[in-house]
Amino acid sequence: MPHTTNILAVDDEPVFRFLLERHLREIGYNVLTASDGLQALEILERQTIDLVLSDLVMPRMDGLQLIGMVQKLYPATPVIVITAHGSVESAVEAMRRGAYDYLEKPYNPEDLRITIQRALDYQRVVQENEQIKGLLTERYTFQSVVTVNPAMKQVLELASRVAAARQTTVAIYGESGSGKEVLARAIHFAGNGLPAEFVAVNCAAIPEHLMESELFGHVRGAFTGADRDREGKFSLARKGTILLDEIGDMPLPLQAKLLRVLQERVYEKIGSNTPIPVTCRVIVATNRSLADLVAAGRFREDLYHRVNVFPLTIPPLSQRKDDIPILCGHILEQLRQHLGKPLPGISQQAMDLMLEYRWPGNVRELRNCLERAAILTDNELIRPVHLGLAGAAPEAVQGAGVDAGATDTSRVSYQLTLPVEELSLDALNEQILGITLERCGGNKSRASQLLKVNRKAFYRS
């Protein structure tokens, strides 16, 4: 335990302040004390404080006012409330205002040690991730979602408006791969002034018997196998955002509990009766119609109305094909950095093919397709044969080693192997014949059809 960690203990009772200071020093912390909020602020102004422990009821400036000032002036400094037994509601209010956690008097020294360590660990992770999150903020902004499509632009406009309303639940609809999580992250980063956690939960991937613990956590001994306390996703997302992806797959019994959480803005760990306030933004996402699920009896109608406060529907890529060229350019730029290859671009034949394709996997499929093509190319334009879109490609693309672009003689390009000054007309014709034959996999009939020459010309070359 670092001895340079400074903790400020704030309480108006001298005896309690003395005992608290002694316990903290025994653990190994450097301790400063204050009798009320005003004195605490004076110490914070002249001394670096890593964590504040504060009572709630104090003269001049109480604990709630102190929390507000610490949040405003020293937002990276966590505050833990120590309150008298029976004042749990006040402690919950303190957490709503920004306190990290709370303990009841008389506190258990081991609980105090663990709570402080968690708060300091959280502070350290926040500080270490601040730079990374700055990069993520740049990546997941509304400006980073490239589009020229009017419908998609309207979605981004609506999303930017709701970003500031952190208490409003947002429902994002869209096909798989359309970018629901990307949009959720953009809302998160636009609406959080400080680095805050973004926690994504795939409701379809978690077994039903584990989902409640996954979301809300549990206390030791809550059920067989619960040998230690466990933090849930709502706890990890404190002051940030929790994304409940594929919420349509959430079991009905858990839907009732989620409804209570959204209505009352509190939850309880399994095995505990202590209410914990919800301090995070809630975003839900689904690739299905929740209204249809309600009609089928598979989704609670009251929960539907609770999560569908601000719906956003991302149009599928098949309905915004005008975005494909600009998305390709954006993805290729990322792949250039990722693969360390020049990737000069995409041939017109390949672009035409992508514009004709339906893209059932949406932007995710487009990205995967281009990454595969970028790996297969060797400092050349991406051609249809590199795309691997067998379901949409013409017959020439599906033939192994055959360039679909070669079906159009107006778009065939060649790279000469000899300097122009050394080429005669015969030498030029010979090179064109050789390159075309190679691109056609040695198929002389196909090469002769492509160049509209007699098949015998390839025997003379």
Tab-separated table of C-alpha atoms in Angstrom:
chain	number	residue	atom	x	y	z
A	1	MET	CA	0.000	0.000	0.000
A	2	PRO	CA	1.574	3.310	-1.010
A	3	HIS	CA	2.229	5.558	2.010
A	4	THR	CA	1.841	8.640	-0.189
A	5	THR	CA	-1.904	8.100	-0.606
A	6	ASN	CA	-3.700	10.999	1.077
A	7	ILE	CA	-7.154	10.485	2.561
A	8	LEU	CA	-9.251	13.312	3.964
A	9	ALA	CA	-11.590	12.237	6.803
A	10	VAL	CA	-14.450	14.686	7.420
A	11	ASP	CA	-16.665	14.349	10.525
A	12	ASP	CA	-17.879	16.729	13.230
A	13	GLU	CA	-17.484	14.160	16.039
A	14	PRO	CA	-13.903	14.369	17.417
A	15	VAL	CA	-13.922	10.842	18.875
A	16	PHE	CA	-15.118	9.242	15.647
A	17	ARG	CA	-12.636	11.338	13.673
A	18	PHE	CA	-9.819	10.119	15.948
A	19	LEU	CA	-10.806	6.443	15.592
A	20	LEU	CA	-11.169	6.761	11.830
A	21	GLU	CA	-7.752	8.402	11.521
A	22	ARG	CA	-6.146	5.658	13.606
A	23	HIS	CA	-7.675	2.880	11.495
A	24	LEU	CA	-6.566	4.532	8.268
A	25	ARG	CA	-3.014	5.057	9.504
A	26	GLU	CA	-2.831	1.400	10.592
A	27	ILE	CA	-3.705	0.404	7.025
A	28	GLY	CA	-0.904	2.612	5.741
A	29	TYR	CA	-2.569	5.797	4.496
A	30	ASN	CA	-1.578	9.370	5.175
A	31	VAL	CA	-4.609	10.988	6.848
A	32	LEU	CA	-5.844	14.567	7.095
A	33	THR	CA	-8.984	15.479	9.024
A	34	ALA	CA	-11.663	18.172	8.932
A	35	SER	CA	-14.663	18.900	11.149
A	36	ASP	CA	-17.022	20.061	8.385
A	37	GLY	CA	-17.325	20.653	4.666
A	38	LEU	CA	-15.853	24.156	4.642
A	39	GLN	CA	-12.712	23.053	6.431
A	40	ALA	CA	-12.473	20.106	4.052
A	41	LEU	CA	-12.563	22.444	1.044
A	42	GLU	CA	-9.755	24.527	2.538
A	43	ILE	CA	-7.606	21.387	2.823
A	44	LEU	CA	-8.511	20.257	-0.694
A	45	GLU	CA	-7.418	23.638	-2.023
A	46	ARG	CA	-3.893	23.422	-0.627
A	47	GLN	CA	-3.270	19.656	-0.502
A	48	THR	CA	-3.508	16.830	-3.056
A	49	ILE	CA	-6.192	14.453	-1.788
A	50	ASP	CA	-6.702	11.014	-3.293
A	51	LEU	CA	-9.971	10.157	-1.524
A	52	VAL	CA	-12.510	11.815	0.802
A	53	LEU	CA	-14.372	10.043	3.621
A	54	SER	CA	-17.258	12.194	4.797
A	55	ASP	CA	-20.151	12.222	7.233
A	56	LEU	CA	-23.461	13.639	5.999
A	57	VAL	CA	-24.790	15.642	8.941
A	58	MET	CA	-22.308	18.421	9.798
A	59	PRO	CA	-22.503	22.143	10.660
A	60	ARG	CA	-21.771	24.970	8.185
A	61	MET	CA	-21.537	22.663	5.134
A	62	ASP	CA	-23.041	19.168	5.222
A	63	GLY	CA	-21.885	16.083	3.376
A	64	LEU	CA	-24.245	16.461	0.400
A	65	GLN	CA	-23.027	20.009	-0.216
A	66	LEU	CA	-19.423	18.841	0.108
A	67	ILE	CA	-19.998	16.086	-2.439
A	68	GLY	CA	-21.379	18.644	-4.873
A	69	MET	CA	-18.354	20.899	-4.463
A	70	VAL	CA	-15.875	18.006	-4.811
A	71	GLN	CA	-17.664	16.875	-7.978
A	72	LYS	CA	-17.411	20.378	-9.377
A	73	LEU	CA	-13.854	21.270	-8.325
A	74	TYR	CA	-12.106	17.881	-8.021
A	75	PRO	CA	-14.096	15.461	-10.198
A	76	ALA	CA	-11.376	12.786	-10.205
A	77	THR	CA	-11.435	12.513	-6.377
A	78	PRO	CA	-13.805	9.773	-5.116
A	79	VAL	CA	-15.979	10.415	-2.058
A	80	ILE	CA	-17.120	7.670	0.317
A	81	VAL	CA	-19.936	8.541	2.725
A	82	ILE	CA	-19.956	7.220	6.292
A	83	THR	CA	-23.403	7.739	7.756
A	84	ALA	CA	-25.299	6.796	10.876
A	85	HIS	CA	-27.389	3.623	10.914
A	86	GLY	CA	-30.883	4.294	9.585
A	87	SER	CA	-29.797	7.001	7.144
A	88	VAL	CA	-29.546	4.718	4.122
A	89	GLU	CA	-31.907	6.897	2.077
A	90	SER	CA	-29.597	9.868	2.621
A	91	ALA	CA	-26.634	7.749	1.564
A	92	VAL	CA	-28.442	6.699	-1.605
A	93	GLU	CA	-29.088	10.375	-2.333
A	94	ALA	CA	-25.372	11.041	-1.786
A	95	MET	CA	-24.505	8.431	-4.403
A	96	ARG	CA	-26.966	10.016	-6.800
A	97	ARG	CA	-25.052	13.253	-6.360
A	98	GLY	CA	-21.729	11.600	-7.113
A	99	ALA	CA	-20.443	9.692	-4.068
A	100	TYR	CA	-18.604	6.498	-4.938
A	101	ASP	CA	-20.074	4.367	-2.122
A	102	TYR	CA	-21.248	4.521	1.482
A	103	LEU	CA	-20.734	2.736	4.808
A	104	GLU	CA	-22.945	2.703	7.888
A	105	LYS	CA	-21.773	3.603	11.385
A	106	PRO	CA	-20.456	1.746	13.233
A	107	TYR	CA	-18.378	0.538	10.314
A	108	ASN	CA	-16.459	-2.713	10.042
A	109	PRO	CA	-12.711	-1.965	9.635
A	110	GLU	CA	-12.360	-4.657	6.962
A	111	ASP	CA	-15.322	-3.270	5.022
A	112	LEU	CA	-13.715	0.169	5.267
A	113	ARG	CA	-10.412	-1.144	3.911
A	114	ILE	CA	-12.066	-2.984	1.006
A	115	THR	CA	-14.304	-0.037	0.060
A	116	ILE	CA	-11.388	2.394	0.082
A	117	GLN	CA	-9.257	0.048	-2.003
A	118	ARG	CA	-12.040	-0.349	-4.574
A	119	ALA	CA	-12.478	3.408	-4.811
A	120	LEU	CA	-8.749	3.994	-5.250
A	121	ASP	CA	-8.518	1.208	-7.823
A	122	TYR	CA	-11.407	2.789	-9.698
A	123	GLN	CA	-9.684	6.181	-9.559
A	124	ARG	CA	-6.436	4.662	-10.850
A	125	VAL	CA	-8.172	2.901	-13.738
A	126	VAL	CA	-9.970	6.124	-14.674
A	127	GLN	CA	-6.706	8.038	-14.706
A	128	GLU	CA	-4.873	5.347	-16.695
A	129	ASN	CA	-7.681	5.121	-19.225
A	130	GLU	CA	-8.196	8.847	-19.629
A	131	GLN	CA	-5.878	9.069	-22.612
A	132	ILE	CA	-7.291	5.918	-24.171
A	133	LYS	CA	-10.810	7.187	-23.683
A	134	GLY	CA	-9.808	10.450	-25.291
A	135	LEU	CA	-8.867	8.478	-28.391
A	136	LEU	CA	-12.119	6.538	-28.187
A	137	THR	CA	-14.033	9.776	-27.885
A	138	GLU	CA	-12.488	10.892	-31.162
A	139	ARG	CA	-13.328	7.548	-32.740
A	140	TYR	CA	-16.880	7.261	-31.443
A	141	THR	CA	-18.278	10.706	-32.170
A	142	PHE	CA	-21.198	11.582	-34.371
A	143	GLN	CA	-18.694	13.163	-36.763
A	144	SER	CA	-16.865	9.824	-37.041
A	145	VAL	CA	-20.019	8.130	-38.379
A	146	VAL	CA	-19.477	8.782	-42.074
A	147	THR	CA	-22.641	9.157	-44.121
A	148	VAL	CA	-24.177	11.134	-46.955
A	149	ASN	CA	-27.548	9.430	-46.608
A	150	PRO	CA	-30.403	11.770	-45.534
A	151	ALA	CA	-32.123	9.132	-43.353
A	152	MET	CA	-28.888	8.300	-41.530
A	153	LYS	CA	-28.119	11.987	-41.053
A	154	GLN	CA	-31.500	12.424	-39.381
A	155	VAL	CA	-30.743	9.544	-37.002
A	156	LEU	CA	-27.450	11.191	-36.027
A	157	GLU	CA	-29.190	14.523	-35.483
A	158	LEU	CA	-31.735	12.931	-33.138
A	159	ALA	CA	-29.014	10.998	-31.325
A	160	SER	CA	-26.983	14.156	-30.765
A	161	ARG	CA	-30.019	15.807	-29.179
A	162	VAL	CA	-30.716	12.975	-26.718
A	163	ALA	CA	-27.041	12.653	-25.748
A	164	ALA	CA	-27.369	15.473	-23.213
A	165	ALA	CA	-30.433	13.870	-21.557
A	166	ARG	CA	-28.579	11.256	-19.497
A	167	GLN	CA	-31.681	10.092	-17.592
A	168	THR	CA	-33.613	9.322	-20.792
A	169	THR	CA	-33.627	5.704	-21.904
A	170	VAL	CA	-32.766	5.307	-25.587
A	171	ALA	CA	-33.892	2.387	-27.765
A	172	ILE	CA	-31.817	1.695	-30.883
A	173	TYR	CA	-33.337	-0.503	-33.583
A	174	GLY	CA	-31.467	-1.927	-36.533
A	175	GLU	CA	-30.395	-5.076	-38.340
A	176	SER	CA	-27.365	-7.016	-37.139
A	177	GLY	CA	-24.169	-5.271	-38.181
A	178	SER	CA	-25.839	-1.939	-38.886
A	179	GLY	CA	-23.887	-0.079	-36.196
A	180	LYS	CA	-26.160	-0.023	-33.139
A	181	GLU	CA	-23.266	-0.238	-30.672
A	182	VAL	CA	-21.287	2.404	-32.581
A	183	LEU	CA	-24.248	4.776	-32.271
A	184	ALA	CA	-24.660	3.913	-28.581
A	185	ARG	CA	-20.997	4.711	-27.940
A	186	ALA	CA	-21.339	8.019	-29.775
A	187	ILE	CA	-24.269	8.957	-27.527
A	188	HIS	CA	-22.241	7.895	-24.481
A	189	PHE	CA	-19.145	9.911	-25.303
A	190	ALA	CA	-21.150	12.950	-26.405
A	191	GLY	CA	-23.104	13.017	-23.140
A	192	ASN	CA	-20.316	12.398	-20.605
A	193	GLY	CA	-17.998	15.272	-19.862
A	194	LEU	CA	-15.687	13.054	-17.788
A	195	PRO	CA	-14.167	9.695	-18.658
A	196	ALA	CA	-16.881	7.177	-17.781
A	197	GLU	CA	-17.378	3.498	-18.426
A	198	PHE	CA	-19.327	2.149	-21.396
A	199	VAL	CA	-20.519	-1.364	-20.552
A	200	ALA	CA	-22.158	-3.487	-23.251
A	201	VAL	CA	-24.211	-6.540	-22.273
A	202	ASN	CA	-25.418	-9.028	-24.894
A	203	CYS	CA	-28.679	-10.321	-23.421
A	204	ALA	CA	-28.797	-13.139	-25.972
A	205	ALA	CA	-25.395	-14.526	-24.959
A	206	ILE	CA	-25.898	-14.869	-21.185
A	207	PRO	CA	-27.614	-17.988	-19.752
A	208	GLU	CA	-30.913	-17.139	-18.070
A	209	HIS	CA	-29.842	-18.378	-14.617
A	210	LEU	CA	-26.779	-16.118	-14.657
A	211	MET	CA	-28.298	-12.955	-16.117
A	212	GLU	CA	-29.566	-11.389	-12.881
A	213	SER	CA	-26.173	-11.762	-11.216
A	214	GLU	CA	-24.466	-10.504	-14.372
A	215	LEU	CA	-26.552	-7.337	-14.361
A	216	PHE	CA	-26.938	-6.563	-10.660
A	217	GLY	CA	-24.206	-8.587	-8.923
A	218	HIS	CA	-24.526	-10.703	-5.759
A	219	VAL	CA	-23.240	-10.892	-2.208
A	220	ARG	CA	-21.267	-13.730	-0.744
A	221	GLY	CA	-23.481	-16.700	0.176
A	222	ALA	CA	-26.427	-15.513	-1.935
A	223	PHE	CA	-26.575	-18.915	-3.630
A	224	THR	CA	-24.536	-22.073	-3.997
A	225	GLY	CA	-21.143	-21.199	-5.413
A	226	ALA	CA	-21.301	-17.510	-4.451
A	227	ASP	CA	-18.084	-17.570	-2.432
A	228	ARG	CA	-17.418	-13.838	-2.774
A	229	ASP	CA	-19.165	-10.556	-3.514
A	230	ARG	CA	-19.527	-9.773	-7.204
A	231	GLU	CA	-20.101	-6.438	-8.903
A	232	GLY	CA	-22.750	-6.399	-11.637
A	233	LYS	CA	-22.721	-4.546	-14.936
A	234	PHE	CA	-24.880	-1.738	-13.550
A	235	SER	CA	-22.233	-1.157	-10.880
A	236	LEU	CA	-19.381	-1.200	-13.403
A	237	ALA	CA	-21.228	1.347	-15.541
A	238	ARG	CA	-21.661	3.864	-12.707
A	239	LYS	CA	-21.796	7.435	-14.029
A	240	GLY	CA	-21.364	6.025	-17.539
A	241	THR	CA	-23.592	4.033	-19.889
A	242	ILE	CA	-24.910	0.494	-19.931
A	243	LEU	CA	-25.993	-0.922	-23.293
A	244	LEU	CA	-28.469	-3.800	-23.067
A	245	ASP	CA	-27.997	-5.279	-26.525
A	246	GLU	CA	-30.581	-7.696	-27.978
A	247	ILE	CA	-32.955	-6.819	-25.141
A	248	GLY	CA	-35.707	-8.698	-26.956
A	249	ASP	CA	-34.031	-11.926	-25.807
A	250	MET	CA	-34.200	-11.019	-22.108
A	251	PRO	CA	-36.257	-13.599	-20.143
A	252	LEU	CA	-39.660	-12.393	-18.916
A	253	PRO	CA	-38.875	-12.782	-15.162
A	254	LEU	CA	-35.835	-10.540	-15.516
A	255	GLN	CA	-37.843	-8.057	-17.574
A	256	ALA	CA	-39.976	-7.411	-14.469
A	257	LYS	CA	-36.871	-6.649	-12.403
A	258	LEU	CA	-35.437	-4.393	-15.092
A	259	LEU	CA	-38.737	-2.508	-15.179
A	260	ARG	CA	-38.416	-1.759	-11.458
A	261	VAL	CA	-34.839	-0.618	-11.920
A	262	LEU	CA	-35.835	1.816	-14.668
A	263	GLN	CA	-38.853	3.095	-12.749
A	264	GLU	CA	-37.260	3.558	-9.328
A	265	ARG	CA	-33.642	4.099	-10.465
A	266	VAL	CA	-32.353	1.668	-7.814
A	267	TYR	CA	-31.397	-2.009	-7.772
A	268	GLU	CA	-30.299	-4.617	-5.233
A	269	LYS	CA	-27.633	-7.274	-5.439
A	270	ILE	CA	-28.836	-10.867	-5.181
A	271	GLY	CA	-28.925	-11.754	-1.478
A	272	SER	CA	-29.005	-8.133	-0.304
A	273	ASN	CA	-31.777	-5.722	0.655
A	274	THR	CA	-29.579	-2.620	0.368
A	275	PRO	CA	-30.764	-0.342	-2.455
A	276	ILE	CA	-28.074	0.889	-4.850
A	277	PRO	CA	-28.884	3.904	-7.016
A	278	VAL	CA	-28.647	3.689	-10.790
A	279	THR	CA	-26.234	6.434	-11.819
A	280	CYS	CA	-25.681	5.331	-15.410
A	281	ARG	CA	-27.454	6.049	-18.677
A	282	VAL	CA	-29.444	3.075	-20.033
A	283	ILE	CA	-29.505	2.318	-23.761
A	284	VAL	CA	-31.208	-0.748	-25.197
A	285	ALA	CA	-30.734	-2.174	-28.676
A	286	THR	CA	-32.427	-4.870	-30.718
A	287	ASN	CA	-32.589	-6.200	-34.252
A	288	ARG	CA	-36.253	-7.107	-33.817
A	289	SER	CA	-39.467	-5.184	-33.346
A	290	LEU	CA	-40.255	-4.951	-29.643
A	291	ALA	CA	-43.846	-4.076	-30.526
A	292	ASP	CA	-44.157	-7.411	-32.376
A	293	LEU	CA	-42.651	-9.222	-29.401
A	294	VAL	CA	-45.204	-7.537	-27.121
A	295	ALA	CA	-48.014	-8.716	-29.403
A	296	ALA	CA	-46.581	-12.239	-29.274
A	297	GLY	CA	-46.453	-12.172	-25.456
A	298	ARG	CA	-42.656	-12.393	-25.371
A	299	PHE	CA	-41.946	-8.882	-24.115
A	300	ARG	CA	-43.677	-6.964	-21.340
A	301	GLU	CA	-45.791	-4.096	-22.616
A	302	ASP	CA	-45.001	-1.900	-19.584
A	303	LEU	CA	-41.259	-2.449	-20.095
A	304	TYR	CA	-41.649	-1.676	-23.803
A	305	HIS	CA	-43.118	1.729	-23.017
A	306	ARG	CA	-40.378	2.329	-20.431
A	307	VAL	CA	-37.451	1.583	-22.785
A	308	ASN	CA	-39.011	3.041	-25.923
A	309	VAL	CA	-38.885	6.624	-24.651
A	310	PHE	CA	-36.551	7.813	-27.407
A	311	PRO	CA	-36.430	5.314	-30.299
A	312	LEU	CA	-33.772	5.514	-33.023
A	313	THR	CA	-33.883	3.274	-36.091
A	314	ILE	CA	-30.710	2.776	-38.135
A	315	PRO	CA	-31.534	2.116	-41.808
A	316	PRO	CA	-29.911	-1.029	-43.238
A	317	LEU	CA	-27.056	-0.618	-45.690
A	318	SER	CA	-29.298	-1.928	-48.482
A	319	GLN	CA	-31.405	1.229	-48.043
A	320	ARG	CA	-28.471	3.633	-48.008
A	321	LYS	CA	-26.195	2.397	-50.762
A	322	ASP	CA	-25.166	5.980	-51.408
A	323	ASP	CA	-23.018	5.531	-48.285
A	324	ILE	CA	-21.055	2.578	-49.692
A	325	PRO	CA	-18.348	4.576	-51.551
A	326	ILE	CA	-17.668	6.883	-48.596
A	327	LEU	CA	-17.717	3.963	-46.138
A	328	CYS	CA	-15.250	2.079	-48.346
A	329	GLY	CA	-12.877	5.041	-48.315
A	330	HIS	CA	-13.163	5.348	-44.534
A	331	ILE	CA	-12.592	1.622	-43.950
A	332	LEU	CA	-9.653	1.462	-46.388
A	333	GLU	CA	-7.935	4.311	-44.557
A	334	GLN	CA	-8.215	2.351	-41.306
A	335	LEU	CA	-6.947	-0.816	-43.020
A	336	ARG	CA	-3.927	1.033	-44.433
A	337	GLN	CA	-2.843	1.823	-40.888
A	338	HIS	CA	-3.782	-1.607	-39.541
A	339	LEU	CA	-2.110	-3.667	-42.279
A	340	GLY	CA	0.704	-1.289	-43.197
A	341	LYS	CA	-0.137	-1.563	-46.901
A	342	PRO	CA	-0.655	1.255	-49.420
A	343	LEU	CA	-4.027	-0.098	-50.682
A	344	PRO	CA	-4.374	2.258	-53.676
A	345	GLY	CA	-8.133	1.858	-53.916
A	346	ILE	CA	-11.045	-0.068	-55.417
A	347	SER	CA	-11.595	-0.799	-59.100
A	348	GLN	CA	-14.782	0.409	-60.738
A	349	GLN	CA	-15.831	-3.204	-61.381
A	350	ALA	CA	-15.507	-4.033	-57.676
A	351	MET	CA	-17.386	-0.890	-56.645
A	352	ASP	CA	-20.192	-1.689	-59.101
A	353	LEU	CA	-20.441	-5.161	-57.615
A	354	MET	CA	-20.633	-3.794	-54.064
A	355	LEU	CA	-23.323	-1.321	-55.073
A	356	GLU	CA	-25.395	-4.179	-56.522
A	357	TYR	CA	-24.922	-6.475	-53.514
A	358	ARG	CA	-27.667	-6.593	-50.835
A	359	TRP	CA	-25.322	-6.638	-47.768
A	360	PRO	CA	-27.403	-8.732	-45.333
A	361	GLY	CA	-24.650	-8.260	-42.737
A	362	ASN	CA	-24.683	-4.473	-43.221
A	363	VAL	CA	-21.634	-2.332	-42.382
A	364	ARG	CA	-20.001	-5.158	-40.434
A	365	GLU	CA	-20.087	-7.390	-43.515
A	366	LEU	CA	-18.748	-4.556	-45.673
A	367	ARG	CA	-15.825	-4.053	-43.292
A	368	ASN	CA	-15.052	-7.778	-43.171
A	369	CYS	CA	-15.262	-8.009	-46.961
A	370	LEU	CA	-12.829	-5.134	-47.458
A	371	GLU	CA	-10.414	-6.458	-44.832
A	372	ARG	CA	-10.284	-9.810	-46.630
A	373	ALA	CA	-9.782	-8.058	-49.960
A	374	ALA	CA	-7.049	-5.827	-48.521
A	375	ILE	CA	-5.154	-8.880	-47.295
A	376	LEU	CA	-5.426	-10.582	-50.696
A	377	THR	CA	-4.251	-7.601	-52.741
A	378	ASP	CA	-0.620	-6.859	-53.411
A	379	ASN	CA	-0.296	-3.096	-53.872
A	380	GLU	CA	-3.029	-3.106	-56.509
A	381	LEU	CA	-6.615	-1.972	-56.823
A	382	ILE	CA	-9.169	-4.203	-55.091
A	383	ARG	CA	-10.910	-6.194	-57.833
A	384	PRO	CA	-14.111	-8.305	-57.745
A	385	VAL	CA	-12.136	-11.513	-57.354
A	386	HIS	CA	-10.780	-10.210	-54.041
A	387	LEU	CA	-14.192	-9.507	-52.537
A	388	GLY	CA	-15.457	-13.052	-52.116
A	389	LEU	CA	-19.087	-12.046	-52.679
A	390	ALA	CA	-19.949	-15.375	-54.279
A	391	GLY	CA	-23.666	-14.975	-53.708
A	392	ALA	CA	-23.771	-11.789	-55.760
A	393	ALA	CA	-20.843	-12.157	-58.130
A	394	PRO	CA	-21.278	-12.869	-61.828
A	395	GLU	CA	-20.084	-16.209	-63.194
A	396	ALA	CA	-16.673	-14.842	-64.102
A	397	VAL	CA	-15.999	-13.859	-60.470
A	398	GLN	CA	-16.851	-17.298	-59.180
A	399	GLY	CA	-14.298	-18.949	-61.417
A	400	ALA	CA	-11.068	-19.450	-59.478
A	401	GLY	CA	-8.342	-17.035	-60.492
A	402	VAL	CA	-10.505	-15.155	-63.007
A	403	ASP	CA	-10.938	-11.400	-62.741
A	404	ALA	CA	-14.561	-10.362	-63.152
A	405	GLY	CA	-13.326	-7.005	-64.335
A	406	ALA	CA	-11.910	-8.755	-67.407
A	407	THR	CA	-15.428	-9.284	-68.747
A	408	ASP	CA	-15.449	-5.616	-69.778
A	409	THR	CA	-12.652	-4.758	-72.246
A	410	SER	CA	-13.122	-1.037	-71.665
A	411	ARG	CA	-12.011	-1.494	-68.063
A	412	VAL	CA	-9.056	-3.869	-68.416
A	413	SER	CA	-5.780	-2.382	-67.181
A	414	TYR	CA	-2.256	-3.683	-67.798
A	415	GLN	CA	1.098	-3.106	-66.189
A	416	LEU	CA	3.935	-3.203	-68.759
A	417	THR	CA	7.167	-4.933	-67.787
A	418	LEU	CA	9.408	-3.133	-70.322
A	419	PRO	CA	10.190	0.594	-70.637
A	420	VAL	CA	8.043	2.262	-73.294
A	421	GLU	CA	11.091	3.241	-75.396
A	422	GLU	CA	12.018	-0.457	-75.753
A	423	LEU	CA	8.597	-1.593	-76.915
A	424	SER	CA	7.705	-2.333	-80.524
A	425	LEU	CA	4.122	-2.902	-81.578
A	426	ASP	CA	4.750	-6.650	-81.721
A	427	ALA	CA	6.323	-6.615	-78.246
A	428	LEU	CA	3.382	-4.643	-76.861
A	429	ASN	CA	0.875	-7.073	-78.371
A	430	GLU	CA	2.846	-9.995	-76.950
A	431	GLN	CA	2.784	-8.504	-73.454
A	432	ILE	CA	-0.942	-7.838	-73.619
A	433	LEU	CA	-1.589	-11.415	-74.770
A	434	GLY	CA	0.600	-12.805	-71.983
A	435	ILE	CA	-0.949	-10.706	-69.217
A	436	THR	CA	-4.492	-11.494	-70.368
A	437	LEU	CA	-3.761	-15.232	-70.554
A	438	GLU	CA	-2.300	-15.147	-67.055
A	439	ARG	CA	-5.353	-13.318	-65.678
A	440	CYS	CA	-7.615	-15.903	-67.283
A	441	GLY	CA	-5.785	-18.736	-65.568
A	442	GLY	CA	-4.309	-20.068	-68.784
A	443	ASN	CA	-7.716	-20.401	-70.445
A	444	LYS	CA	-6.938	-19.442	-74.064
A	445	SER	CA	-10.585	-19.508	-75.163
A	446	ARG	CA	-11.613	-17.030	-72.442
A	447	ALA	CA	-8.602	-14.803	-73.140
A	448	SER	CA	-9.327	-14.741	-76.873
A	449	GLN	CA	-12.986	-13.858	-76.175
A	450	LEU	CA	-11.869	-11.055	-73.894
A	451	LEU	CA	-9.487	-9.488	-76.429
A	452	LYS	CA	-11.673	-10.378	-79.424
A	453	VAL	CA	-8.766	-12.056	-81.207
A	454	ASN	CA	-8.319	-15.451	-82.800
A	455	ARG	CA	-7.411	-18.210	-80.334
A	456	LYS	CA	-4.407	-19.054	-82.498
A	457	ALA	CA	-2.767	-15.754	-81.560
A	458	PHE	CA	-1.914	-17.260	-78.153
A	459	TYR	CA	-0.010	-20.098	-79.790
A	460	ARG	CA	2.157	-17.630	-81.684
A	461	SER	CA	3.006	-15.544	-78.588
